[in-house]
CSV table of C-alpha atoms in Angstrom, one decimal:
chain,number,residue,atom,x,y,z
W,225,MET,CA,-7.7,-28.9,-23.0
W,226,ALA,CA,-9.2,-27.6,-19.8
W,227,PRO,CA,-7.5,-24.4,-18.5
W,228,ALA,CA,-5.1,-24.8,-15.6
W,229,PRO,CA,-6.7,-24.0,-12.3
W,230,LEU,CA,-5.8,-20.7,-10.8
W,231,VAL,CA,-3.4,-20.9,-7.9
W,232,PRO,CA,-3.6,-18.2,-5.3
W,233,PRO,CA,-0.4,-16.4,-4.6
W,234,LEU,CA,1.6,-17.5,-1.6
W,235,VAL,CA,1.1,-15.0,1.2
W,236,PRO,CA,3.7,-14.8,3.9
W,237,PRO,CA,2.5,-15.1,7.5
W,238,PRO,CA,2.3,-11.7,9.4
W,239,SER,CA,5.5,-12.5,11.3
W,240,ALA,CA,7.4,-12.9,8.0
W,241,ARG,CA,6.2,-9.7,6.4
W,242,PRO,CA,8.6,-6.8,6.1
W,243,ALA,CA,8.1,-4.2,8.7
W,244,LEU,CA,8.9,-0.6,9.5
W,245,ASP,CA,9.2,1.2,12.8
W,246,PHE,CA,7.6,4.6,13.1
W,247,ALA,CA,7.0,6.8,16.2
W,248,GLY,CA,7.8,3.9,18.5
W,249,HIS,CA,5.4,1.5,16.8
W,250,ARG,CA,6.0,-1.4,14.4
W,251,PHE,CA,3.9,-1.6,11.2
W,252,ALA,CA,3.9,-4.6,8.9
W,253,VAL,CA,4.0,-3.8,5.2
W,254,ALA,CA,1.0,-5.5,3.6
W,255,GLY,CA,1.4,-6.1,-0.1
W,256,ASP,CA,3.5,-3.2,-1.4
W,257,ARG,CA,1.1,-0.3,-0.7
W,258,ALA,CA,-0.5,-0.8,2.7
W,259,LEU,CA,0.4,-1.0,6.4
W,260,PHE,CA,-1.0,-3.3,9.0
W,261,TRP,CA,-0.9,-2.1,12.6
W,262,ALA,CA,-1.2,-5.3,14.6
W,263,ARG,CA,-1.7,-3.5,17.9
W,264,HIS,CA,-5.0,-2.2,16.6
W,265,GLY,CA,-5.8,-4.9,14.0
W,266,ALA,CA,-5.9,-2.1,11.5
W,267,LEU,CA,-5.2,-2.2,7.8
W,268,ILE,CA,-4.2,1.2,6.6
W,269,VAL,CA,-4.5,2.4,3.0
W,270,ALA,CA,-4.6,5.7,1.2
W,271,ASP,CA,-5.9,7.1,-2.2
W,272,MET,CA,-7.9,4.2,-3.6
W,273,HIS,CA,-9.6,6.6,-6.1
W,274,LEU,CA,-12.5,4.2,-6.6
W,275,GLU,CA,-14.5,4.7,-9.8
W,276,LYS,CA,-11.8,6.7,-11.5
W,277,ALA,CA,-12.2,4.9,-14.8
W,278,ARG,CA,-15.9,5.6,-14.9
W,279,TRP,CA,-15.2,9.3,-14.1
W,280,TYR,CA,-12.9,9.4,-17.2
W,281,ALA,CA,-15.4,7.5,-19.3
W,282,ALA,CA,-18.2,10.0,-18.5
W,283,ARG,CA,-15.9,12.7,-19.9
W,284,GLY,CA,-15.2,11.1,-23.2
W,285,GLN,CA,-12.1,9.1,-22.3
W,286,PRO,CA,-13.3,5.5,-22.2
W,287,LEU,CA,-11.3,3.2,-19.9
W,288,PRO,CA,-12.1,-0.4,-18.9
W,289,PRO,CA,-14.2,0.0,-15.7
W,290,TYR,CA,-12.4,-2.6,-13.7
W,291,ASP,CA,-10.0,-0.6,-11.6
W,292,SER,CA,-12.4,-0.4,-8.6
W,293,ILE,CA,-13.0,-4.1,-8.7
W,294,ASP,CA,-9.2,-4.8,-8.7
W,295,THR,CA,-8.6,-2.3,-5.9
W,296,LEU,CA,-11.3,-3.7,-3.6
W,297,ASP,CA,-10.4,-7.3,-4.3
W,298,ARG,CA,-6.7,-6.6,-3.4
W,299,LEU,CA,-8.0,-4.9,-0.3
W,300,ALA,CA,-10.1,-7.9,0.6
W,301,ARG,CA,-7.1,-10.2,0.2
W,302,LEU,CA,-5.0,-8.1,2.4
W,303,ALA,CA,-7.7,-7.8,5.0
W,304,ALA,CA,-8.2,-11.6,5.0
W,305,ASP,CA,-4.4,-12.3,5.1
W,306,THR,CA,-3.8,-10.0,8.0
W,307,GLY,CA,-7.0,-10.8,9.9
W,308,ALA,CA,-7.7,-7.0,10.0
W,309,ARG,CA,-10.6,-6.0,12.3
W,310,GLN,CA,-10.4,-2.4,11.0
W,311,ILE,CA,-9.7,-0.8,7.7
W,312,TRP,CA,-8.6,2.8,7.8
W,313,CYS,CA,-8.8,4.6,4.5
W,314,LEU,CA,-6.7,7.8,4.5
W,315,GLY,CA,-8.7,9.9,2.1
W,316,ASP,CA,-9.5,10.1,-1.7
W,317,SER,CA,-11.1,6.7,-1.3
W,318,PHE,CA,-13.4,7.7,-4.3
W,319,HIS,CA,-12.3,9.8,-7.2
W,320,ASP,CA,-15.2,12.3,-7.0
W,321,PRO,CA,-18.2,13.0,-4.8
W,322,GLN,CA,-20.7,11.7,-7.3
W,323,ALA,CA,-19.0,8.3,-7.4
W,324,ALA,CA,-19.0,8.1,-3.6
W,325,ARG,CA,-22.8,8.4,-3.6
W,326,ALA,CA,-23.7,6.1,-6.5
W,327,VAL,CA,-21.5,3.3,-7.4
W,328,ALA,CA,-21.9,0.3,-9.7
W,329,PRO,CA,-23.6,-2.8,-8.1
W,330,ALA,CA,-20.4,-4.8,-8.2
W,331,ILE,CA,-18.6,-2.1,-6.2
W,332,ALA,CA,-21.5,-1.8,-3.8
W,333,ARG,CA,-21.3,-5.5,-3.1
W,334,ARG,CA,-17.6,-5.4,-2.4
W,335,LEU,CA,-18.0,-2.4,-0.1
W,336,ALA,CA,-20.8,-4.2,1.8
W,337,HIS,CA,-18.4,-7.2,2.1
W,338,HIS,CA,-15.8,-5.0,3.7
W,339,ALA,CA,-18.2,-3.3,6.1
W,340,ALA,CA,-19.6,-6.7,7.2
W,341,ARG,CA,-16.1,-8.0,8.2
W,342,ALA,CA,-14.2,-5.0,9.5
W,343,ARG,CA,-14.8,-1.6,11.0
W,344,LEU,CA,-14.4,0.9,8.1
W,345,VAL,CA,-13.0,4.3,8.8
W,346,TRP,CA,-13.1,6.8,6.0
W,347,VAL,CA,-10.7,9.8,6.5
W,348,ALA,CA,-12.0,12.6,4.4
W,349,GLY,CA,-9.9,13.5,1.4
W,350,ASN,CA,-10.0,16.4,-1.2
W,351,HIS,CA,-11.7,14.2,-3.9
W,352,ASP,CA,-14.2,11.9,-2.3
W,353,GLY,CA,-16.8,14.1,-0.6
W,354,LEU,CA,-17.8,11.4,1.9
W,355,SER,CA,-20.1,12.2,4.8
W,356,GLY,CA,-22.1,10.5,7.5
W,357,ASP,CA,-22.0,6.7,7.7
W,358,ALA,CA,-20.8,6.2,4.2
W,359,TRP,CA,-21.0,2.6,3.0
W,360,GLY,CA,-21.3,1.1,6.4
W,361,GLY,CA,-18.3,3.0,7.8
W,362,THR,CA,-17.6,6.2,9.7
W,363,VAL,CA,-16.3,9.4,8.1
W,364,VAL,CA,-13.8,11.5,10.1
W,365,ASP,CA,-11.5,14.4,9.4
W,366,GLU,CA,-8.6,12.7,11.0
W,367,LEU,CA,-7.6,10.0,13.5
W,368,VAL,CA,-5.3,10.3,16.5
W,369,VAL,CA,-4.2,6.9,17.7
W,370,ASP,CA,-1.4,6.3,20.3
W,371,GLY,CA,-0.2,9.9,19.7
W,372,ILE,CA,0.0,9.4,15.9
W,373,VAL,CA,-2.2,11.6,13.6
W,374,LEU,CA,-3.6,9.9,10.6
W,375,ARG,CA,-5.0,12.2,7.9
W,376,HIS,CA,-5.2,12.6,4.2
W,377,GLN,CA,-2.7,15.3,3.5
W,378,CYS,CA,0.2,16.2,5.9
W,379,LEU,CA,-0.1,19.6,7.5
W,380,PRO,CA,2.8,22.1,7.6
W,381,GLY,CA,3.9,22.7,11.2
W,382,GLU,CA,2.4,19.5,12.6
W,383,THR,CA,4.7,18.5,15.5
W,384,ARG,CA,3.0,15.2,16.2
W,385,PRO,CA,4.0,12.0,14.4
W,386,GLU,CA,1.8,11.8,11.3
W,387,ILE,CA,0.8,9.2,8.7
W,388,SER,CA,-0.8,10.5,5.5
W,389,GLY,CA,-1.4,9.9,1.8
W,390,HIS,CA,-2.3,12.4,-1.0
W,391,PHE,CA,0.9,12.7,-2.9
W,392,HIS,CA,1.1,9.1,-4.5
W,393,PRO,CA,4.9,8.8,-4.1
W,394,LYS,CA,6.7,6.6,-6.5
W,395,LEU,CA,10.4,5.7,-6.7
W,396,ARG,CA,12.2,5.7,-10.0
W,397,LEU,CA,15.2,3.3,-10.0
W,398,ALA,CA,18.0,2.8,-12.5
W,399,LEU,CA,18.3,-1.0,-12.2
W,400,ARG,CA,20.8,-2.9,-14.3
W,401,GLY,CA,20.4,-0.5,-17.1
W,402,ARG,CA,16.6,-0.3,-17.0
W,403,ASN,CA,14.4,2.4,-15.5
W,404,VAL,CA,11.9,1.0,-13.0
W,405,SER,CA,9.1,3.0,-11.3
W,406,ARG,CA,7.4,1.5,-8.2
W,407,PRO,CA,5.0,2.9,-5.6
W,408,CYS,CA,6.9,3.6,-2.4
W,409,PHE,CA,6.5,4.9,1.1
W,410,ALA,CA,8.3,8.2,2.1
W,411,ALA,CA,9.3,8.9,5.7
W,412,ASP,CA,11.5,10.6,8.2
W,413,ASP,CA,11.3,10.3,12.0
W,414,ARG,CA,8.1,12.3,12.2
W,415,ARG,CA,6.2,11.9,9.0
W,416,LEU,CA,5.2,8.8,7.0
W,417,MET,CA,3.6,9.1,3.6
W,418,LEU,CA,1.8,6.1,2.0
W,419,PRO,CA,1.7,5.3,-1.7
W,420,ALA,CA,-1.6,5.3,-3.5
W,421,PHE,CA,-3.4,2.0,-3.1
W,422,GLY,CA,-5.7,2.4,-6.1
W,423,SER,CA,-5.1,0.4,-9.3
W,424,LEU,CA,-5.5,3.5,-11.5
W,425,THR,CA,-3.7,6.2,-9.6
W,426,GLY,CA,-0.3,7.0,-11.1
W,427,GLY,CA,2.2,8.7,-8.9
W,428,LEU,CA,4.6,11.5,-8.2
W,429,ASP,CA,8.3,11.1,-8.1
W,430,VAL,CA,9.3,10.8,-4.5
W,431,ARG,CA,12.1,13.3,-5.2
W,432,ASP,CA,9.8,15.9,-6.5
W,433,ALA,CA,9.8,19.2,-4.7
W,434,ALA,CA,6.1,18.9,-3.8
W,435,ILE,CA,7.0,15.8,-1.7
W,436,ALA,CA,10.5,16.9,-0.6
W,437,GLU,CA,9.2,20.1,0.9
W,438,GLN,CA,6.9,18.1,3.2
W,439,PHE,CA,10.0,16.9,5.1
W,440,SER,CA,12.2,19.2,7.2
W,441,GLY,CA,15.4,17.5,6.0
W,442,PRO,CA,16.6,14.2,4.6
W,443,TYR,CA,14.0,11.5,4.3
W,444,ARG,CA,13.9,8.0,2.8
W,445,ALA,CA,11.9,6.2,0.2
W,446,MET,CA,11.0,2.6,1.0
W,447,LEU,CA,9.6,-0.2,-1.2
W,448,VAL,CA,9.2,-4.0,-1.0
W,449,ALA,CA,11.3,-6.1,-3.3
W,450,GLN,CA,11.5,-9.9,-3.0
W,451,GLY,CA,10.0,-9.9,0.4
W,452,ARG,CA,12.3,-7.3,1.8
W,453,LEU,CA,11.8,-3.6,2.6
W,454,LEU,CA,14.5,-1.6,0.9
W,455,ALA,CA,15.3,2.0,1.9
W,456,PHE,CA,16.8,4.7,-0.3
W,457,PRO,CA,18.0,8.0,1.3
W,458,CYS,CA,16.5,11.1,-0.2
W,459,ARG,CA,18.4,14.3,0.5
W,460,ASP,CA,16.1,17.1,-0.6
W,461,ALA,CA,14.1,18.3,-3.5
W,462,ALA,CA,17.2,18.0,-5.7
W,463,GLY,CA,17.4,14.2,-5.7
W,464,CYS,CA,17.3,10.8,-4.1
W,465,ASP,CA,20.1,8.3,-4.2
W,466,ALA,CA,18.1,5.7,-6.2
W,467,THR,CA,20.6,3.7,-8.1
W,468,ALA,CA,21.0,0.0,-7.6
């Protein structure tokens, strides 16, 4: 019997996607780990950590080397679905500097695909070691767009609205007697933290002190479930009201 044809997932139109408001601007949530800023045609992701499996394999921990393909294919689908003219990668796009300079051919082809269809902006991270015109894009330390700073890691004392990555926030939920862990956004009125976009990235509990101390007071964890953006108030480093 011939295998059943693969059916692409149904993708809601941009107007139907969940959205969040930050610093006076509206961002659509693309998938469950990215933002789309329609005003600038920009798809925003953080912490792809490309070639992480190969990095582990080179150190004696063999992992299937398909995480980068999955990550970049998901990125391509979101870019096509949103019609993104720009892709802003907020740091740690590659897992280490060596991977950033010499990638597998399949990964190079996918990066060329992205560069041919959208303006790539690589915000420097603490892992990736990118420089110059990496992979057809532009490397910057940070972006400032419409008064919002976009960088890899949030800076203490920053008074401007700020979007960043670095911490890989995840929300742990007690849901009908089961423990569930999902990538999430973390935000207050001034700071918005993205989940890691990479397929092999893991995450840090959004209630962890390392994340909580980045906010000056209460903040919220947000994730997409059944097409809706759900928000859970987080009080401080001691905890987050994450029962449902």
